[in-house]
Amino acid sequence: QVQLVESGGGLVRPGGSLRLSCAASGNIFEGNAVGWFRRAPGKQRDSVADITLGDTDYADSVKGRFTISIDNAKNTMFLQMDSLKPEDTAVYYCYALDAVQGLTWGQGTQVTVSS
């Protein structure tokens, strides 16, 4: 069973940047639907970015500011977050939808944007 571990979160001021990493214990990103979602305090989780059927999509709220990428050689997926806003504050989770093991996500990493 491939597991995912997020890292890179932290406290950042508005306008700052963070780069989140999602390390997998095996090759689960190549050829699969993958991405990031987030859950703000007291809120329902929302999709942030995904790569599905070869297409990359972003939520309107992050488009132009966030970039999703994958390094298959390192079994790692990234989420580059620029021009961060307080409303980006949330726990961020990476996920992968594998045909064999189904939907897998990590433990999450906290991102706090505050002055």
JSON list of C-alpha atoms in Angstrom, two decimals:
[
{"chain": "A", "resi": 1, "resn": "GLN", "atom": "CA", "xyz": [0.00, 0.00, 0.00]},
{"chain": "A", "resi": 2, "resn": "VAL", "atom": "CA", "xyz": [1.55, 3.28, -1.13]},
{"chain": "A", "resi": 3, "resn": "GLN", "atom": "CA", "xyz": [1.41, 6.02, 1.48]},
{"chain": "A", "resi": 4, "resn": "LEU", "atom": "CA", "xyz": [1.60, 9.78, 1.08]},
{"chain": "A", "resi": 5, "resn": "VAL", "atom": "CA", "xyz": [3.27, 12.28, 3.39]},
{"chain": "A", "resi": 6, "resn": "GLU", "atom": "CA", "xyz": [2.82, 16.02, 3.05]},
{"chain": "A", "resi": 7, "resn": "SER", "atom": "CA", "xyz": [5.37, 18.55, 4.24]},
{"chain": "A", "resi": 8, "resn": "GLY", "atom": "CA", "xyz": [6.36, 22.17, 3.76]},
{"chain": "A", "resi": 9, "resn": "GLY", "atom": "CA", "xyz": [3.54, 23.92, 5.52]},
{"chain": "A", "resi": 10, "resn": "GLY", "atom": "CA", "xyz": [4.01, 26.65, 8.04]},
{"chain": "A", "resi": 11, "resn": "LEU", "atom": "CA", "xyz": [3.27, 30.22, 8.99]},
{"chain": "A", "resi": 12, "resn": "VAL", "atom": "CA", "xyz": [3.68, 32.84, 6.28]},
{"chain": "A", "resi": 13, "resn": "ARG", "atom": "CA", "xyz": [2.68, 36.46, 5.89]},
{"chain": "A", "resi": 14, "resn": "PRO", "atom": "CA", "xyz": [0.19, 37.57, 3.23]},
{"chain": "A", "resi": 15, "resn": "GLY", "atom": "CA", "xyz": [1.93, 37.84, -0.12]},
{"chain": "A", "resi": 16, "resn": "GLY", "atom": "CA", "xyz": [4.48, 35.23, 0.82]},
{"chain": "A", "resi": 17, "resn": "SER", "atom": "CA", "xyz": [5.18, 31.84, -0.70]},
{"chain": "A", "resi": 18, "resn": "LEU", "atom": "CA", "xyz": [5.35, 28.22, 0.35]},
{"chain": "A", "resi": 19, "resn": "ARG", "atom": "CA", "xyz": [6.19, 25.05, -1.50]},
{"chain": "A", "resi": 20, "resn": "LEU", "atom": "CA", "xyz": [4.40, 21.95, -0.31]},
{"chain": "A", "resi": 21, "resn": "SER", "atom": "CA", "xyz": [5.75, 18.49, -0.98]},
{"chain": "A", "resi": 22, "resn": "CYS", "atom": "CA", "xyz": [3.90, 15.19, -1.16]},
{"chain": "A", "resi": 23, "resn": "ALA", "atom": "CA", "xyz": [6.26, 12.24, -0.86]},
{"chain": "A", "resi": 24, "resn": "ALA", "atom": "CA", "xyz": [4.98, 8.82, -1.88]},
{"chain": "A", "resi": 25, "resn": "SER", "atom": "CA", "xyz": [6.42, 5.50, -0.79]},
{"chain": "A", "resi": 26, "resn": "GLY", "atom": "CA", "xyz": [6.05, 4.22, -4.33]},
{"chain": "A", "resi": 27, "resn": "ASN", "atom": "CA", "xyz": [5.16, 5.30, -7.83]},
{"chain": "A", "resi": 28, "resn": "ILE", "atom": "CA", "xyz": [1.56, 6.39, -7.52]},
{"chain": "A", "resi": 29, "resn": "PHE", "atom": "CA", "xyz": [1.54, 9.71, -9.34]},
{"chain": "A", "resi": 30, "resn": "GLU", "atom": "CA", "xyz": [2.41, 8.63, -12.86]},
{"chain": "A", "resi": 31, "resn": "GLY", "atom": "CA", "xyz": [-0.67, 7.92, -14.92]},
{"chain": "A", "resi": 32, "resn": "ASN", "atom": "CA", "xyz": [-3.12, 8.52, -12.08]},
{"chain": "A", "resi": 33, "resn": "ALA", "atom": "CA", "xyz": [-5.51, 11.28, -11.19]},
{"chain": "A", "resi": 34, "resn": "VAL", "atom": "CA", "xyz": [-3.65, 13.26, -8.54]},
{"chain": "A", "resi": 35, "resn": "GLY", "atom": "CA", "xyz": [-3.88, 16.58, -6.80]},
{"chain": "A", "resi": 36, "resn": "TRP", "atom": "CA", "xyz": [-4.30, 18.64, -3.70]},
{"chain": "A", "resi": 37, "resn": "PHE", "atom": "CA", "xyz": [-7.29, 19.61, -1.60]},
{"chain": "A", "resi": 38, "resn": "ARG", "atom": "CA", "xyz": [-7.57, 21.69, 1.54]},
{"chain": "A", "resi": 39, "resn": "ARG", "atom": "CA", "xyz": [-9.77, 22.08, 4.57]},
{"chain": "A", "resi": 40, "resn": "ALA", "atom": "CA", "xyz": [-10.09, 25.46, 6.24]},
{"chain": "A", "resi": 41, "resn": "PRO", "atom": "CA", "xyz": [-11.06, 25.64, 9.93]},
{"chain": "A", "resi": 42, "resn": "GLY", "atom": "CA", "xyz": [-14.70, 24.69, 10.32]},
{"chain": "A", "resi": 43, "resn": "LYS", "atom": "CA", "xyz": [-15.14, 24.39, 6.57]},
{"chain": "A", "resi": 44, "resn": "GLN", "atom": "CA", "xyz": [-15.76, 21.63, 4.08]},
{"chain": "A", "resi": 45, "resn": "ARG", "atom": "CA", "xyz": [-12.73, 20.49, 2.15]},
{"chain": "A", "resi": 46, "resn": "ASP", "atom": "CA", "xyz": [-12.17, 22.04, -1.25]},
{"chain": "A", "resi": 47, "resn": "SER", "atom": "CA", "xyz": [-10.24, 20.95, -4.28]},
{"chain": "A", "resi": 48, "resn": "VAL", "atom": "CA", "xyz": [-7.19, 23.11, -4.96]},
{"chain": "A", "resi": 49, "resn": "ALA", "atom": "CA", "xyz": [-5.41, 21.64, -7.95]},
{"chain": "A", "resi": 50, "resn": "ASP", "atom": "CA", "xyz": [-5.41, 18.38, -9.84]},
{"chain": "A", "resi": 51, "resn": "ILE", "atom": "CA", "xyz": [-4.00, 16.57, -12.82]},
{"chain": "A", "resi": 52, "resn": "THR", "atom": "CA", "xyz": [-6.61, 14.35, -14.40]},
{"chain": "A", "resi": 53, "resn": "LEU", "atom": "CA", "xyz": [-6.55, 12.67, -17.80]},
{"chain": "A", "resi": 54, "resn": "GLY", "atom": "CA", "xyz": [-3.52, 14.74, -18.71]},
{"chain": "A", "resi": 55, "resn": "ASP", "atom": "CA", "xyz": [-5.15, 18.04, -17.88]},
{"chain": "A", "resi": 56, "resn": "THR", "atom": "CA", "xyz": [-4.17, 20.37, -15.06]},
{"chain": "A", "resi": 57, "resn": "ASP", "atom": "CA", "xyz": [-6.93, 22.27, -13.31]},
{"chain": "A", "resi": 58, "resn": "TYR", "atom": "CA", "xyz": [-7.00, 24.80, -10.50]},
{"chain": "A", "resi": 59, "resn": "ALA", "atom": "CA", "xyz": [-9.70, 26.18, -8.31]},
{"chain": "A", "resi": 60, "resn": "ASP", "atom": "CA", "xyz": [-10.67, 29.69, -9.33]},
{"chain": "A", "resi": 61, "resn": "SER", "atom": "CA", "xyz": [-9.56, 30.96, -5.94]},
{"chain": "A", "resi": 62, "resn": "VAL", "atom": "CA", "xyz": [-5.94, 29.88, -6.52]},
{"chain": "A", "resi": 63, "resn": "LYS", "atom": "CA", "xyz": [-5.58, 30.09, -10.28]},
{"chain": "A", "resi": 64, "resn": "GLY", "atom": "CA", "xyz": [-2.56, 32.16, -11.25]},
{"chain": "A", "resi": 65, "resn": "ARG", "atom": "CA", "xyz": [-1.05, 31.81, -7.79]},
{"chain": "A", "resi": 66, "resn": "PHE", "atom": "CA", "xyz": [-0.60, 28.06, -7.27]},
{"chain": "A", "resi": 67, "resn": "THR", "atom": "CA", "xyz": [1.25, 25.56, -9.43]},
{"chain": "A", "resi": 68, "resn": "ILE", "atom": "CA", "xyz": [1.06, 21.78, -9.19]},
{"chain": "A", "resi": 69, "resn": "SER", "atom": "CA", "xyz": [3.94, 19.64, -10.46]},
{"chain": "A", "resi": 70, "resn": "ILE", "atom": "CA", "xyz": [5.27, 16.10, -10.21]},
{"chain": "A", "resi": 71, "resn": "ASP", "atom": "CA", "xyz": [8.75, 14.61, -10.10]},
{"chain": "A", "resi": 72, "resn": "ASN", "atom": "CA", "xyz": [8.15, 10.95, -10.90]},
{"chain": "A", "resi": 73, "resn": "ALA", "atom": "CA", "xyz": [11.81, 10.05, -10.39]},
{"chain": "A", "resi": 74, "resn": "LYS", "atom": "CA", "xyz": [11.46, 11.13, -6.77]},
{"chain": "A", "resi": 75, "resn": "ASN", "atom": "CA", "xyz": [7.86, 9.95, -6.33]},
{"chain": "A", "resi": 76, "resn": "THR", "atom": "CA", "xyz": [7.04, 13.45, -5.17]},
{"chain": "A", "resi": 77, "resn": "MET", "atom": "CA", "xyz": [4.29, 15.91, -6.02]},
{"chain": "A", "resi": 78, "resn": "PHE", "atom": "CA", "xyz": [4.56, 19.60, -5.28]},
{"chain": "A", "resi": 79, "resn": "LEU", "atom": "CA", "xyz": [2.29, 22.55, -4.79]},
{"chain": "A", "resi": 80, "resn": "GLN", "atom": "CA", "xyz": [4.00, 25.90, -5.24]},
{"chain": "A", "resi": 81, "resn": "MET", "atom": "CA", "xyz": [1.94, 28.60, -3.56]},
{"chain": "A", "resi": 82, "resn": "ASP", "atom": "CA", "xyz": [2.67, 32.25, -4.29]},
{"chain": "A", "resi": 83, "resn": "SER", "atom": "CA", "xyz": [0.94, 35.48, -3.34]},
{"chain": "A", "resi": 84, "resn": "LEU", "atom": "CA", "xyz": [-0.66, 33.76, -0.39]},
{"chain": "A", "resi": 85, "resn": "LYS", "atom": "CA", "xyz": [-3.77, 35.21, 1.17]},
{"chain": "A", "resi": 86, "resn": "PRO", "atom": "CA", "xyz": [-5.27, 34.75, 4.63]},
{"chain": "A", "resi": 87, "resn": "GLU", "atom": "CA", "xyz": [-8.12, 32.79, 3.06]},
{"chain": "A", "resi": 88, "resn": "ASP", "atom": "CA", "xyz": [-5.56, 30.20, 1.93]},
{"chain": "A", "resi": 89, "resn": "THR", "atom": "CA", "xyz": [-5.16, 29.17, 5.56]},
{"chain": "A", "resi": 90, "resn": "ALA", "atom": "CA", "xyz": [-6.05, 25.50, 5.78]},
{"chain": "A", "resi": 91, "resn": "VAL", "atom": "CA", "xyz": [-4.72, 22.01, 6.18]},
{"chain": "A", "resi": 92, "resn": "TYR", "atom": "CA", "xyz": [-3.49, 20.88, 2.77]},
{"chain": "A", "resi": 93, "resn": "TYR", "atom": "CA", "xyz": [-3.71, 17.28, 1.66]},
{"chain": "A", "resi": 94, "resn": "CYS", "atom": "CA", "xyz": [-2.30, 15.55, -1.38]},
{"chain": "A", "resi": 95, "resn": "TYR", "atom": "CA", "xyz": [-4.09, 12.63, -2.97]},
{"chain": "A", "resi": 96, "resn": "ALA", "atom": "CA", "xyz": [-3.79, 10.06, -5.69]},
{"chain": "A", "resi": 97, "resn": "LEU", "atom": "CA", "xyz": [-6.48, 7.92, -7.24]},
{"chain": "A", "resi": 98, "resn": "ASP", "atom": "CA", "xyz": [-4.99, 4.55, -8.09]},
{"chain": "A", "resi": 99, "resn": "ALA", "atom": "CA", "xyz": [-6.84, 1.89, -10.04]},
{"chain": "A", "resi": 100, "resn": "VAL", "atom": "CA", "xyz": [-5.73, -0.80, -7.59]},
{"chain": "A", "resi": 101, "resn": "GLN", "atom": "CA", "xyz": [-5.71, 0.77, -4.12]},
{"chain": "A", "resi": 102, "resn": "GLY", "atom": "CA", "xyz": [-8.24, 3.48, -4.78]},
{"chain": "A", "resi": 103, "resn": "LEU", "atom": "CA", "xyz": [-8.12, 6.95, -3.30]},
{"chain": "A", "resi": 104, "resn": "THR", "atom": "CA", "xyz": [-5.14, 7.67, -1.07]},
{"chain": "A", "resi": 105, "resn": "TRP", "atom": "CA", "xyz": [-4.33, 10.86, 0.83]},
{"chain": "A", "resi": 106, "resn": "GLY", "atom": "CA", "xyz": [-1.81, 11.94, 3.42]},
{"chain": "A", "resi": 107, "resn": "GLN", "atom": "CA", "xyz": [-2.03, 13.30, 6.94]},
{"chain": "A", "resi": 108, "resn": "GLY", "atom": "CA", "xyz": [-2.01, 16.90, 5.76]},
{"chain": "A", "resi": 109, "resn": "THR", "atom": "CA", "xyz": [0.22, 19.88, 6.40]},
{"chain": "A", "resi": 110, "resn": "GLN", "atom": "CA", "xyz": [-0.91, 23.11, 8.03]},
{"chain": "A", "resi": 111, "resn": "VAL", "atom": "CA", "xyz": [-0.63, 26.35, 6.10]},
{"chain": "A", "resi": 112, "resn": "THR", "atom": "CA", "xyz": [-1.33, 29.53, 8.02]},
{"chain": "A", "resi": 113, "resn": "VAL", "atom": "CA", "xyz": [-1.30, 32.90, 6.28]},
{"chain": "A", "resi": 114, "resn": "SER", "atom": "CA", "xyz": [-1.39, 35.72, 8.76]},
{"chain": "A", "resi": 115, "resn": "SER", "atom": "CA", "xyz": [0.22, 39.05, 9.47]}
]
